[in-house]
Every structure is written in structure tokens, then in C-alpha cells.
Coordinates of C-alpha atoms and ligand atoms in Angstrom, one line a residue:
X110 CA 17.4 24.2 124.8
X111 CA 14.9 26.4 126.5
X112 CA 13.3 25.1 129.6
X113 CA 10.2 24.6 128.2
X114 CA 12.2 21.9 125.3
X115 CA 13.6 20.2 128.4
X116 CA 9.9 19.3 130.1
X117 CA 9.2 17.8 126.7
X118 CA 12.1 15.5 127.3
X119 CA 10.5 14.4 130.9
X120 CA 7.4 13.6 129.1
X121 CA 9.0 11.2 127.0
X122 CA 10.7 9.6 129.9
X123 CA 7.5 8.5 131.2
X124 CA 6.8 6.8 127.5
X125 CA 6.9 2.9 127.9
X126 CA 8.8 1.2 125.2
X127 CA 10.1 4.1 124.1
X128 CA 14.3 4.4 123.8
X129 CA 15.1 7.7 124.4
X130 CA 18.6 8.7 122.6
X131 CA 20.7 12.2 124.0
X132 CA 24.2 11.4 123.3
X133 CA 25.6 14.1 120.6
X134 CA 27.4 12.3 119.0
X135 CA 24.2 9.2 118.4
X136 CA 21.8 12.4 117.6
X137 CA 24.0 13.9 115.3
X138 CA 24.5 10.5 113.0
X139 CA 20.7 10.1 113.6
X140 CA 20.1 13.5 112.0
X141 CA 22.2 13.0 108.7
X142 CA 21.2 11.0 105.3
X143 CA 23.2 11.1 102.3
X144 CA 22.9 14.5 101.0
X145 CA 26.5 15.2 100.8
X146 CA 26.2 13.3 97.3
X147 CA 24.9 17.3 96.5
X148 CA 27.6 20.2 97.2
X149 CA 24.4 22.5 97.4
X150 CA 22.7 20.6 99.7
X151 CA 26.2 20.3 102.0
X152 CA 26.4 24.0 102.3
X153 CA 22.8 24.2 103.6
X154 CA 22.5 21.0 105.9
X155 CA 25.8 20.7 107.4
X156 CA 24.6 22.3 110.4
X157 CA 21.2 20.6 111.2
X158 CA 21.1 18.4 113.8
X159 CA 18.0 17.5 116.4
X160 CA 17.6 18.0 119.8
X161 CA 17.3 14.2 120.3
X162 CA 16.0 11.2 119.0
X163 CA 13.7 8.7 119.7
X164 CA 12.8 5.4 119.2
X165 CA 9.1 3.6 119.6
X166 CA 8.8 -0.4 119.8
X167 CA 5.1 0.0 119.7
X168 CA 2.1 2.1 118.3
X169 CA 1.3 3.5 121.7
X170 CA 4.2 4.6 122.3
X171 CA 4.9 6.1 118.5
X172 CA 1.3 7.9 119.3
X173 CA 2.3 9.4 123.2
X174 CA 5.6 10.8 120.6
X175 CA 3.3 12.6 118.3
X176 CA 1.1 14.0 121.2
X177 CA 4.0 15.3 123.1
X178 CA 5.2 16.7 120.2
X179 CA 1.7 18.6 119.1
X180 CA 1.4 19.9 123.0
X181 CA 5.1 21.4 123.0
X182 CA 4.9 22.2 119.1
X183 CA 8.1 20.6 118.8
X184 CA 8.9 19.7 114.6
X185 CA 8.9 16.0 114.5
X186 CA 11.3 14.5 111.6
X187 CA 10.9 10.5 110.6
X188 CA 13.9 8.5 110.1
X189 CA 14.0 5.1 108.3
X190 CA 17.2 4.1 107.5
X191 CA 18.7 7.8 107.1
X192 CA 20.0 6.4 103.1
X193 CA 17.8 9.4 101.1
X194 CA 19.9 11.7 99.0
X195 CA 18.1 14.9 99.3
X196 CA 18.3 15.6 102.8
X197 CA 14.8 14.1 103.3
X198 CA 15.7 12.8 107.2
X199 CA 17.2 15.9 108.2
X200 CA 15.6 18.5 110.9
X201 CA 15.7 21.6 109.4
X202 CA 14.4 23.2 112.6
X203 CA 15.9 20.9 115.5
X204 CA 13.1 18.9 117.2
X205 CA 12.3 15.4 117.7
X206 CA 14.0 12.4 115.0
X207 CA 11.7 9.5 115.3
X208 CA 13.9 6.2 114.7
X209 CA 11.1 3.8 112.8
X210 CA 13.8 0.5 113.2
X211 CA 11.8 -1.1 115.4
X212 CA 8.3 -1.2 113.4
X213 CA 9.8 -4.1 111.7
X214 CA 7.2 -6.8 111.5
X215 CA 5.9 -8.6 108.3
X216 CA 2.1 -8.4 109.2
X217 CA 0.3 -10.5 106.8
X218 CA 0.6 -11.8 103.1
X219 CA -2.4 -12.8 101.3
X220 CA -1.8 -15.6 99.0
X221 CA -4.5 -14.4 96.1
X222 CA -3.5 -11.1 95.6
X223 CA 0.3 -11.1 96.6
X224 CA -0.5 -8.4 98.7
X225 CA 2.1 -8.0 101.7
X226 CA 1.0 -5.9 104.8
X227 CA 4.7 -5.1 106.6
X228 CA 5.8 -2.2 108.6
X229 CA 7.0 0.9 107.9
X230 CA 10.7 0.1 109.2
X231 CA 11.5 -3.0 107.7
X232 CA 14.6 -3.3 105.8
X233 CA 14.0 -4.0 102.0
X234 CA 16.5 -7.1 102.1
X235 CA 14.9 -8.9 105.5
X236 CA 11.3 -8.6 103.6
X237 CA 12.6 -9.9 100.4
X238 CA 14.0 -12.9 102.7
X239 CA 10.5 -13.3 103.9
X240 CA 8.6 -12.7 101.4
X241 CA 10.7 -15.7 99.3
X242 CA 8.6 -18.5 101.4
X243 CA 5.9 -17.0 99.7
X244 CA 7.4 -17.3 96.2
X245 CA 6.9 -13.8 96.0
X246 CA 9.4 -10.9 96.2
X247 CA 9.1 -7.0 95.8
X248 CA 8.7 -5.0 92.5
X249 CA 11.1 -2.2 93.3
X250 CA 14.0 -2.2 94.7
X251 CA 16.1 1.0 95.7
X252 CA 20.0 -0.3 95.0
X253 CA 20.0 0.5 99.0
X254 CA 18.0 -2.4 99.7
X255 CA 20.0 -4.3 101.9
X256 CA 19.8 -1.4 104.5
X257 CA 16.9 1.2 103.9
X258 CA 13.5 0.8 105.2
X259 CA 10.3 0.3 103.2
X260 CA 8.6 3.3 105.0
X261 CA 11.5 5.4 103.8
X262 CA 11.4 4.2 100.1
X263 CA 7.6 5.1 99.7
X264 CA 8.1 8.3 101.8
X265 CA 11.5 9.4 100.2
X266 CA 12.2 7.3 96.9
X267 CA 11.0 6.8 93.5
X268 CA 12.0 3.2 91.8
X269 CA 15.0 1.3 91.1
X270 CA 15.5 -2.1 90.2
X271 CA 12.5 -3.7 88.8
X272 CA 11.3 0.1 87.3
X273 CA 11.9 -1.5 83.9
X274 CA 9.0 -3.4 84.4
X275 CA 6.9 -2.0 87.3
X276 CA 7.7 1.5 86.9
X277 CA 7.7 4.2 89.7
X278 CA 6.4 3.7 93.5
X279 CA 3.6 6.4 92.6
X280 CA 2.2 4.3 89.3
X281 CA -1.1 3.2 90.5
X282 CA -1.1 -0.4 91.3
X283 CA 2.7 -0.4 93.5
X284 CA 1.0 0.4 96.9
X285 CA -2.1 -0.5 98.0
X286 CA -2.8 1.0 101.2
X287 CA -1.4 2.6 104.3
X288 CA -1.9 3.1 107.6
X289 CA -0.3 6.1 109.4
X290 CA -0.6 8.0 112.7
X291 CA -1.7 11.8 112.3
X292 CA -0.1 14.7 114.2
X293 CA -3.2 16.2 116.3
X294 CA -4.0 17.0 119.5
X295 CA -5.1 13.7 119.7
X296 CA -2.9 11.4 117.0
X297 CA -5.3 8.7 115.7
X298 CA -4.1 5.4 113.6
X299 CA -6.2 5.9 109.9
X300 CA -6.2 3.3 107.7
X301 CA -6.0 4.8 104.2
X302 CA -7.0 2.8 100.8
X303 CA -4.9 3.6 97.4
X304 CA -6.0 6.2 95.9
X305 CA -5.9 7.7 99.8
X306 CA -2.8 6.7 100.3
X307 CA -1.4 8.8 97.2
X308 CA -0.9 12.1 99.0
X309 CA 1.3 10.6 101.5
X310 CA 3.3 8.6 99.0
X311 CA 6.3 10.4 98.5
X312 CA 5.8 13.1 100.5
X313 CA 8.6 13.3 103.0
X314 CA 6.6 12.1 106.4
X315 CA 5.6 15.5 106.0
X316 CA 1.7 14.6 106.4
X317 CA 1.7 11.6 108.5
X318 CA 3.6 8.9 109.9
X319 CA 3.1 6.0 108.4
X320 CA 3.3 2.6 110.7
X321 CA 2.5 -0.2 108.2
X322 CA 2.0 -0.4 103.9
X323 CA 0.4 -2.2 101.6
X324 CA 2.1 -3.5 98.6
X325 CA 1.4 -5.4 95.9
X326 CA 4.8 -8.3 94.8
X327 CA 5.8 -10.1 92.1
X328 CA 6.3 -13.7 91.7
X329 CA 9.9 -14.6 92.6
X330 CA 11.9 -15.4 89.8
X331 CA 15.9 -16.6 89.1
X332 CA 17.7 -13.6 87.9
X333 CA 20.2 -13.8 86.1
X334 CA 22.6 -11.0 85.6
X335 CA 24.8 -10.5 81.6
X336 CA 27.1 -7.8 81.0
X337 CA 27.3 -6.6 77.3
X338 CA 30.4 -5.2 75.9
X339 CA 29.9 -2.3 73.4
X340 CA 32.8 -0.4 71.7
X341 CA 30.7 2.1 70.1
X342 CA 28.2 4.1 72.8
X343 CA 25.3 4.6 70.3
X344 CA 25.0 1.0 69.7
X345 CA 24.3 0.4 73.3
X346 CA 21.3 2.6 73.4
X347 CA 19.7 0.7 70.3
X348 CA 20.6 -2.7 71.9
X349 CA 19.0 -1.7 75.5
X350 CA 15.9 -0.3 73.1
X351 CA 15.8 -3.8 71.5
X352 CA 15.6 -5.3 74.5
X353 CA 13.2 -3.3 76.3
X354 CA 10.6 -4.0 73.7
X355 CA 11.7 -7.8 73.5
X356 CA 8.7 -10.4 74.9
X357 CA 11.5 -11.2 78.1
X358 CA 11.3 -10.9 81.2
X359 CA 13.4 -8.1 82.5
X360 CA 14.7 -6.6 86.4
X361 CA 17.2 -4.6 85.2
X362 CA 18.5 -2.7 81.9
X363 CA 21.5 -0.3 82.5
X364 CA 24.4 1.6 80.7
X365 CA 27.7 2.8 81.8
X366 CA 29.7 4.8 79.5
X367 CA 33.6 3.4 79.6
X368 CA 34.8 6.2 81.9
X369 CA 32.1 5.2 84.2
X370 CA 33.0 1.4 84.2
X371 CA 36.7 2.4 84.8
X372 CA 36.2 3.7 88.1
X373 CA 34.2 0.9 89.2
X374 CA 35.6 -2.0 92.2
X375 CA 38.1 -4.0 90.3
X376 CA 36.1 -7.0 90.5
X377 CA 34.0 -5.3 87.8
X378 CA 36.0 -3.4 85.3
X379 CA 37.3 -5.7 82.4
X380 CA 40.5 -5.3 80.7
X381 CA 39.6 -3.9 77.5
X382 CA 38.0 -0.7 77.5
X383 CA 34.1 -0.8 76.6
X384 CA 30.8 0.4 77.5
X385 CA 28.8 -1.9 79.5
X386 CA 25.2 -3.0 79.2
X387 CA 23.6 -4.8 82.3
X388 CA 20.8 -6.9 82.1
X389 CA 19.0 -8.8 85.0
X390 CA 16.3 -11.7 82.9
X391 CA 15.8 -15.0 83.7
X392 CA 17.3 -18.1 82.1
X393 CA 14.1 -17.8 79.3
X394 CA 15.5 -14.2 78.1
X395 CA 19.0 -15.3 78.0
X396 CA 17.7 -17.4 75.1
X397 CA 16.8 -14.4 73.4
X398 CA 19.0 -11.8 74.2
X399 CA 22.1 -14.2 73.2
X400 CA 20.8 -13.8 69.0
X401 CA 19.9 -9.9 69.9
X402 CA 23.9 -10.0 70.9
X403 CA 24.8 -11.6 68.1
X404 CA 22.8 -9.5 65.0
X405 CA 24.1 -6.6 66.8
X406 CA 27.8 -8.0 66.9
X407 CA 28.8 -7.5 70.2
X408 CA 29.9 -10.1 73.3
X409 CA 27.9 -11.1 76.2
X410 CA 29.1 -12.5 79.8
X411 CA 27.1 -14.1 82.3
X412 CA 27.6 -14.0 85.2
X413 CA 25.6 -16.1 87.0
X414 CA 22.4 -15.9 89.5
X415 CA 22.4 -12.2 91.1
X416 CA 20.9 -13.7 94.5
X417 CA 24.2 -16.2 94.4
X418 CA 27.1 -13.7 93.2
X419 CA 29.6 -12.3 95.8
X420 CA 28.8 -9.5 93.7
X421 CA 25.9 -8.9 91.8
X422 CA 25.4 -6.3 89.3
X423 CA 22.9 -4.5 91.7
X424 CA 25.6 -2.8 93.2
X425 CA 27.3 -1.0 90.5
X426 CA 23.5 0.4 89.3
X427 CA 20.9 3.1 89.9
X428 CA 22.8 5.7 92.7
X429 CA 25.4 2.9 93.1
X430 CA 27.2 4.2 90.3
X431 CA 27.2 7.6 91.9
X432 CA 28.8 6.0 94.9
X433 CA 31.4 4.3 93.7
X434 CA 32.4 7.5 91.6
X435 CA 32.6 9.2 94.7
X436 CA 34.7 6.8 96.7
X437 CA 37.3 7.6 93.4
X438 CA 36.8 11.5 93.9
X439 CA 34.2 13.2 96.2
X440 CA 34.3 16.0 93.1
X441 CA 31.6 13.6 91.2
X442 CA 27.9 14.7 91.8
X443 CA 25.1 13.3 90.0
X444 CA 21.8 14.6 88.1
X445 CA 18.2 12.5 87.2
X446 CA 16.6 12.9 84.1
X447 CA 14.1 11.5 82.0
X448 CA 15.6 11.3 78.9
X449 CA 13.7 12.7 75.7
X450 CA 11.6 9.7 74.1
X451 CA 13.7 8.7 71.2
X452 CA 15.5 11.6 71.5
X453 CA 18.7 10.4 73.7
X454 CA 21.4 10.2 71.5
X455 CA 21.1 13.6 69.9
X456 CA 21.1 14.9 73.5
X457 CA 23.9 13.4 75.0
X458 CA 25.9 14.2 71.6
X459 CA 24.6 17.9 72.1
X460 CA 25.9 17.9 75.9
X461 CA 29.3 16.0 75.3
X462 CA 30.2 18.6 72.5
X463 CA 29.7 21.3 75.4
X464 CA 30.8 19.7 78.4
X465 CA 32.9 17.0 77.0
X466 CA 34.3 14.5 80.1
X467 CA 32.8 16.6 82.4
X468 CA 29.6 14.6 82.3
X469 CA 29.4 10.9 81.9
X470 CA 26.8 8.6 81.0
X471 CA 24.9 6.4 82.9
X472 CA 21.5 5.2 81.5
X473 CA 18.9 3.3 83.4
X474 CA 15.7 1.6 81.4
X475 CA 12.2 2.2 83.0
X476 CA 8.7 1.9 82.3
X477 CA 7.0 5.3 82.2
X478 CA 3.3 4.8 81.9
X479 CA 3.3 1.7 80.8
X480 CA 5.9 2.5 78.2
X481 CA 10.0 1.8 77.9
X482 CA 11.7 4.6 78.2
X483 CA 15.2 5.5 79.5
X484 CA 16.6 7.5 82.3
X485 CA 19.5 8.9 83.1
X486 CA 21.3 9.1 86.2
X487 CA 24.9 10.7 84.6
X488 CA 27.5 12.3 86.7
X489 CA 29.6 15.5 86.9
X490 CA 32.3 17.0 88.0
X491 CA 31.3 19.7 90.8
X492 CA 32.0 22.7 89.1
X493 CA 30.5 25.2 91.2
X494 CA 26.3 25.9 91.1
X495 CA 26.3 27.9 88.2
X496 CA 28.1 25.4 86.0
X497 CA 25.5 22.5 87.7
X498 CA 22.6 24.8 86.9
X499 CA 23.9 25.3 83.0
X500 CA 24.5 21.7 82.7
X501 CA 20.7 21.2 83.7
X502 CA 19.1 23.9 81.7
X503 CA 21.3 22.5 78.4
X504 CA 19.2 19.1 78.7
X505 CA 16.2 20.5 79.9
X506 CA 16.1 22.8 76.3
X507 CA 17.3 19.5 74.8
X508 CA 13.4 17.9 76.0
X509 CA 14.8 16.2 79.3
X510 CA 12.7 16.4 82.4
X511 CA 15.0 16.8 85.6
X512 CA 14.6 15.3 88.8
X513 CA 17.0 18.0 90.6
X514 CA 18.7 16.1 93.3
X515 CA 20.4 18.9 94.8
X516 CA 16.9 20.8 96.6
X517 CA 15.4 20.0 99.5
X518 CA 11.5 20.3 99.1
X519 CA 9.3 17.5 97.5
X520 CA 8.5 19.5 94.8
X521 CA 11.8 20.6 93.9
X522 CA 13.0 17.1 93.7
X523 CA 10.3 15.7 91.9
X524 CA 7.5 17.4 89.0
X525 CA 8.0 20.7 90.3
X526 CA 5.0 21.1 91.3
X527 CA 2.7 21.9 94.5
X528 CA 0.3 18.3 94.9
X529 CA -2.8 20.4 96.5
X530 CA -3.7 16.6 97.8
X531 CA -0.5 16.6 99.7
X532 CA -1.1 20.0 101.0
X533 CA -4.4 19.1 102.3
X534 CA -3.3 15.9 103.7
X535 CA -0.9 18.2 106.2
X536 CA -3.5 20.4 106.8
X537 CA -6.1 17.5 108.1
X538 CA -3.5 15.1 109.4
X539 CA -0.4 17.8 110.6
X540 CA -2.4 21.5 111.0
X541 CA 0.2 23.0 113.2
X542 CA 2.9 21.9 110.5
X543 CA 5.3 19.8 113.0
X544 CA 6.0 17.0 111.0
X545 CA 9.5 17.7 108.8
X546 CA 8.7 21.4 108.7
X547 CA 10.5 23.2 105.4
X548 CA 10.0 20.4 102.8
X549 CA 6.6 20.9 101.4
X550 CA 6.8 23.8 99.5
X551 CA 3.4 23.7 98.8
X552 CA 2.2 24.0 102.6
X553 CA 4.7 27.2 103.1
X554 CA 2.8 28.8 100.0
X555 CA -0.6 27.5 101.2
X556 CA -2.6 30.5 101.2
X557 CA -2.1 30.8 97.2
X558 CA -4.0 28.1 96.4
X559 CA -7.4 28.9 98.7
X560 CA -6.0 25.8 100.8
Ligands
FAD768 C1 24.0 4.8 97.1 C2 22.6 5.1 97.1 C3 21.7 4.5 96.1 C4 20.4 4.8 96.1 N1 19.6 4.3 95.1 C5 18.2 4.6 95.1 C6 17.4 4.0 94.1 O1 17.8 3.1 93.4 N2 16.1 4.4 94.1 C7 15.6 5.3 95.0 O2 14.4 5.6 95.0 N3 16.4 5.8 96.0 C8 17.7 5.5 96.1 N4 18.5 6.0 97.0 C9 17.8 6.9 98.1 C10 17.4 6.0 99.3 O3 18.4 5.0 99.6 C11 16.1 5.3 99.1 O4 15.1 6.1 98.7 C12 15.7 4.5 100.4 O5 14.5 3.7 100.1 C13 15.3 5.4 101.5 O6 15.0 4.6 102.6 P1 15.5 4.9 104.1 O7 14.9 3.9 105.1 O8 16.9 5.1 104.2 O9 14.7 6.3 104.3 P2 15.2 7.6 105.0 O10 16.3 8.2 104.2 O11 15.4 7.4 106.5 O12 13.9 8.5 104.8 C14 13.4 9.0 103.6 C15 12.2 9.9 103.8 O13 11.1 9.1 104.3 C16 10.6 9.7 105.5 N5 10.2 8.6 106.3 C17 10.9 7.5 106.7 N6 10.1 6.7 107.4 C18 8.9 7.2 107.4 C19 7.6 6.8 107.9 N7 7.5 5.7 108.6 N8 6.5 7.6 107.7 C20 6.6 8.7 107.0 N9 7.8 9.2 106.5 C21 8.9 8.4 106.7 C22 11.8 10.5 106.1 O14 11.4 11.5 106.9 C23 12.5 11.0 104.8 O15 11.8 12.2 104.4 C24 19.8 5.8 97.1 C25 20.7 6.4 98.0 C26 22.0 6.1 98.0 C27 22.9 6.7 99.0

């Protein structure tokens, strides 16, 4: 560190309430997420750490951060609860990590709209708990709930549980509002409204550090969570389509091939070898999904209240299923797709003649404008990049749209395309380009767009 890095660390030391964290070992776990789930990603972050990290238990001290930052134009990287995929909380270009754990407080809840004010570090699961004395709970859940942080799940995420109904964290109507410090000579706390808020939705904390959101909830139901058990694959894409345009109220809709299912905890594989449809509805849907079972001649299990089961069906779900592969054999990656609107069959047939057991199925039922539609999450074997990149361009020409998990830019992972809002948002909010520098693709390329 040159000595000019090292007079930036004596200006945090005069920060109140801020926790100041040097050990190598702490800053180098404090640097890391969970891009190892991508080969290509491994390869390019293995070696990017921070200089340190820090930790603010209030906004003065958060704001003295991003100043001394801006004066020392050290990169400043946000960390929720480090659980992202893509290598979202990792300094490409050393600097400052800024630990948001402490920003934890539920702020306010407003009984006519269901709107919840919270900060920008609390843990999905703790909110839920509190949010449950309101009868209310979230809309969309990443399966990393209990740990990850709602400022990281706006910043870095996209949907999860609940999608099937609400959709994706950037369909109008999921967040409200923000407010978020900006990365100037002088950092000022904005309050942005929704349609504000959008450029800094999903962008990486590339634009601004965001201390508390705005989110609309749900009312709090019972879910109940049923496991379907289908021999023959096709039917269970035709009974998750039934169900997704039933009148029921649904949480959850997923599918895992047989292959999938086998490598799952033992506590829930089943003896006989099926695919596996899992639902999360409440004790009204049962009512109707138990004759949809029936016309359609297959078995249902239930297995009881989610919030109650030692092990609910949330685990074994969305990048769950990923996981658990990988605990099996650290050679299992994963891909995202949209899959082609009633399309889906005809591509996976397409891609299972090619690849055969090389790529496995696992489905996921959202909401895409308003619509039911269904996603796929499926994983491969690593086979090298070429093989990944052949595997992708085969669905793409089949009419899926890929979410490439295995880039590092916001753009990359997402429509592939450069938000001009987002750019200007850094330009106003970060103009020396500190915060997470090397993940907007659009800011690097700037100049193209007369920005
Ligand atoms: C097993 C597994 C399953 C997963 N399932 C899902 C899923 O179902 N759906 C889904 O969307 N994702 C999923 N993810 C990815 C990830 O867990 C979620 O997106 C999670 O919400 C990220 O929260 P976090 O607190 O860990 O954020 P982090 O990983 O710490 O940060 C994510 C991004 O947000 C930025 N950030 C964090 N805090 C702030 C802030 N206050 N202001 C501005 N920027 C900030 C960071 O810089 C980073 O770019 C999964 C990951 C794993 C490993």
C-alpha cells in the first residue's frame, strides 16, 4: 500500500462508530461472494481482495467513509451479506469494502399501504420475523433469505420465491423508494421516489449507496408446501402450466428433473425414481390442485406448513438446487434462462438430444409481465468455456433469453444492455467512478452514448 493508501486508513481512525477491520485473513473473507458457482468467474476473481474493510453503525459515519474515499480516490465496494453469484461484492481494484450489517433497523410500516421502510442491511429472514406482527411479509424472497441482506437483493438480485406471483424486483410496483448516500466531494443523503429509484435498482452499488428501501408486502399467508411425483418429464411442464393459470394462490412452482432430485439431502429424495413438482399454496389451493393431480394421474405429498418444517421445500429451490449439486460434485455449474413461451419442451428435447446428461433440468414458474411463464435455472457439467458458451448459444437459437451467470458486469448478467439511466445515475451520484469500479459496462463505454 503506497503511503498515500495508508493516510486514508488514519482518516478513518478518527471516524466515530466506525469498526475498522485490517486482519487478512477477515478482509479476504470480506472480499469474496459466491462466484465460485462460475469456473469463469474463479479464474478472474480468485485474486481480488481489498485493502480493508469497514463497517459504519451510523449515517455519519457511512458518509465520513464515502468522503474519505472521494478525497483519496480510493474504489469503494458495498457488501451486504457477500451471498451474490456473480462476483457482485468483489473489488476488482482493491480499495475500501463497506460492511452494511449494521444498517439493520426496520424503520417504519404503514398499515394502509403495506409499505415497509427498513434498512439496507437487514437480513431477509429477521424482516420477515418483523414484518409477521404486521400480518404482512415480503413478496420476494431470494432462497438465501435467512442470511442475505435486503440492500444486496435490490442491488445484486432479481426474484425468487414469490416471482410466480410478484414477478422480478425491477417490475414496477416491488420497490417504492430509496434513499442512498452519493459519492461526491461532499456525500449527501437523497431520497429517491420509484421511478428514481429504478437506475439504482440492480445496479451493483455502482451509483450510490443505498441506506434504507421502500417496499411494498404482501399479506402473510400459511404456505403450505406439496411435492408432485411425475414419471414422465413432459407431463410435469403441462401440470406446473395448469397450475399457474389456476385461480390459487401460489409462492412457489418448481421442477427437478429425476437426476436432479437424486442428488438432493436424503431427507428429500424418495425411493422411487420421479421427477418432482413443488408447489407452495395455501390450504384453499390444496383443494384445487388435489383434482388437477388427479385428472392428470399422478401422486401428491404434503408436507406440511413451510414456516413449521425442519425442512421446507425452499431449500432445495431457485440457486439451492445449484448448491446442493455442488456439494455432490464441484464440476456442476449452472445457467438462467427464460424459457421460450410455450416453447419449452421442444427446447429441452432439442438440447438433451445434443448434450444428453450433461445438462439437467430444473424449471422455476414466474410471472413475466404480468404473465406465467417459466424459467430455467438447469445445471451442467463444467466442460470447459467453449462447451458452456455452445450450450448457451444452442438455447439462445432455440428462443431462450439468457441471464449469463458467469460475467461480471450488470449488463452482462442481465438484458445485455447499457441502462443510459444507470449511467447517468454514476455520473451525478459517483463522477469520479469509485463506487465498485469495472461492473457497469455502460460507464466504461460512456463516451458512446453522448453521456
Ligand atoms: C445458494 C444461492 C441461492 C441464491 N438464490 C437466489 C435467488 O433465489 N434469487 C436471487 O435473486 N439471488 C439469489 N442468489 C444470489 C444472492 O444470494 C441474492 O441476490 C442476495 O439477495 C444477495 O444479498 P447479499 O446481502 O448477500 O448481497 P451481496 O452479495 O453482499 O451484494 C450484492 C450486490 O449488492 C451490492 N450492495 C450490497 N449492499 C448495498 C447497498 N447498501 N447499496 C448499494 N449496493 C449494495 C453489492 O456491492 C453487490 O454488488 C443466490 C445465491 C446463492 C449462493
Amino acid at each position: 500500500m503506497s503511503s498515500n493508501n495508508l493516510k486514508f486508513i488514519e482518516n478513518f481512525r478518527q471516524v466515530n462508530n466506525l469498526e475498522i477491520i485490517e486482519s487478512q485473513s477477515d478482509v479476504k473473507r470480506l472480499s469474496k461472494d459466491f462466484y465460485n458457482y462460475s469456473p469463469v468467474l474463479t479464474e478472474k476473481l480468485d485474486g481480488c481482495f481489498a485493502d480493508l474493510v469497514v463497517r459504519p453503525s451510523d449515517h455519519n459515519a457511512l458518509m465520513k467513509v464515502a468522503e474519505i474515499c472521494w478525497e483519496f480516490s480510493i474504489p469503494l465496494t458495498l457488501r451486504g451479506s457477500g451471498t451474490g453469484n456473480y462476483g457482485q461484492a468483489v473489488p476488482l481494484f482493491k480499495g475500501v469494502v463497506m460492511h452494511m450489517n449494521r444498517f439493520d433497523k426496520l424503520e417504519d410500516f404503514d398499515p394502509d399501504t403495506g409499505f415497509v421502510k427498513v434498512q439496507s442491511g437487514c437480513v431477509m429472514g429477521d424482516l420477515n420475523k418483523q414484518l409477521e406482527k404486521y400480518g404482512r411479509e415480503l413478496r420476494l424472497l431470494p432462497s438465501t433469505w435467512k442470511t442475505a441482506t435486503i440492500g444486496g437483493f435490490i442491488a445484486g438480485g432479481s426474484g425468487g420465491i414469490g416471482s410466480i406471483r410478484w414477478g422480478f424486483l425491477r417490475d414496477p410496483g416491488n420497490l417504492i423508494g430509496l434513499e442512498a448516500v452519493t459519492m461526491n466531494e461532499k456525500p449527501e443523503l437523497l431520497k429517491f421516489n420509484a421511478e428514481e429509484s429504478e437506475p439504482l435498482n440492480h445496479a451493483y452499488g455502482t451509483n450510490g449507496i443505498i441506506t434504507s428501501l421502500l417496499l411494498a408486502t404482501d399479506i402473510k399467508r400459511r404456505w403450505y408446501s406439496i411435492v408432485i411425483d411425475c414419471i414422465e418429464f413432459k407431463k410435469t411442464i403441462e401440470i406446473l402450466k395448469t397450475l399457474t393459470s389456476a385461480a390459487i394462490d401460489l409462492k412457489l412452482g418448481a421442477i427437478l428433473e429425476g437426476e436432479i432430485v437424486d442428488q438432493m439431502p436424503t431427507w428429500f429424495k424418495s425411493k422411487a425414481r420421479s421427477h418432482k413438482i413443488l408447489i407452495q399454496t395455501t390450504l384453499g389451493g390444496i383443494r384445487t390442485i388435489e383434482p388437477i393431480c388427479k385428472k392428470f394421474n399422478v401422486e401428491f405429498s404434503l408436507l406440511g406448513e413451510e414456516e413449521k418444517l425442519v425442512n421446507g421445500i425452499s431449500e432445495v429451490v431457485w440457486n439451492h438446487t445449484t448448491l446442493h449439486m455442488r456439494s455432490r460434485d464441484k464440476n456442476w455449474t449452472y445457467l438462467q434462462m427464460l424459457l421460450p413461451l410455450n416453447n419449452e419442451l421442444e427446447l429441452i428435447s432439442v438440447i438433451r438430444k445434443k448434450w444428453n446428461k450433461k445438462v439437467l433440468w430444473h424449471i422455476e414458474a414466474v410471472s413475466q409481465q404480468g404473465s406465467p411463464r417459466l424459467a430455467a435455472l438447469p445445471v451442467l457439467k463444467w466442460n470447459g468455456v467453449e462447451e458452456l458458451n455452445e450450450i448457451m448459444d444452442d438455447c439462445k437459437n432455440l428462443g431462450a433469453f439468457i441471464f449469463n451467470p458467469h460475467v461480471l458486469t450488470v449488463e452482462g448478467g442481465g438484458l445485455g444492455v447499457v441502462d443510459a439511466d444507470q449511467v447517468k445515475a454514476k455520473l451525478k451520484f459517483d463522477p469520479k467512478g469509485l463506487l465498485n469500479p469495472g461492473k457497469l459496462e455502460g460507464w466504461e463505454i460512456k463516451e458512446q452514448f453522448n453521456i
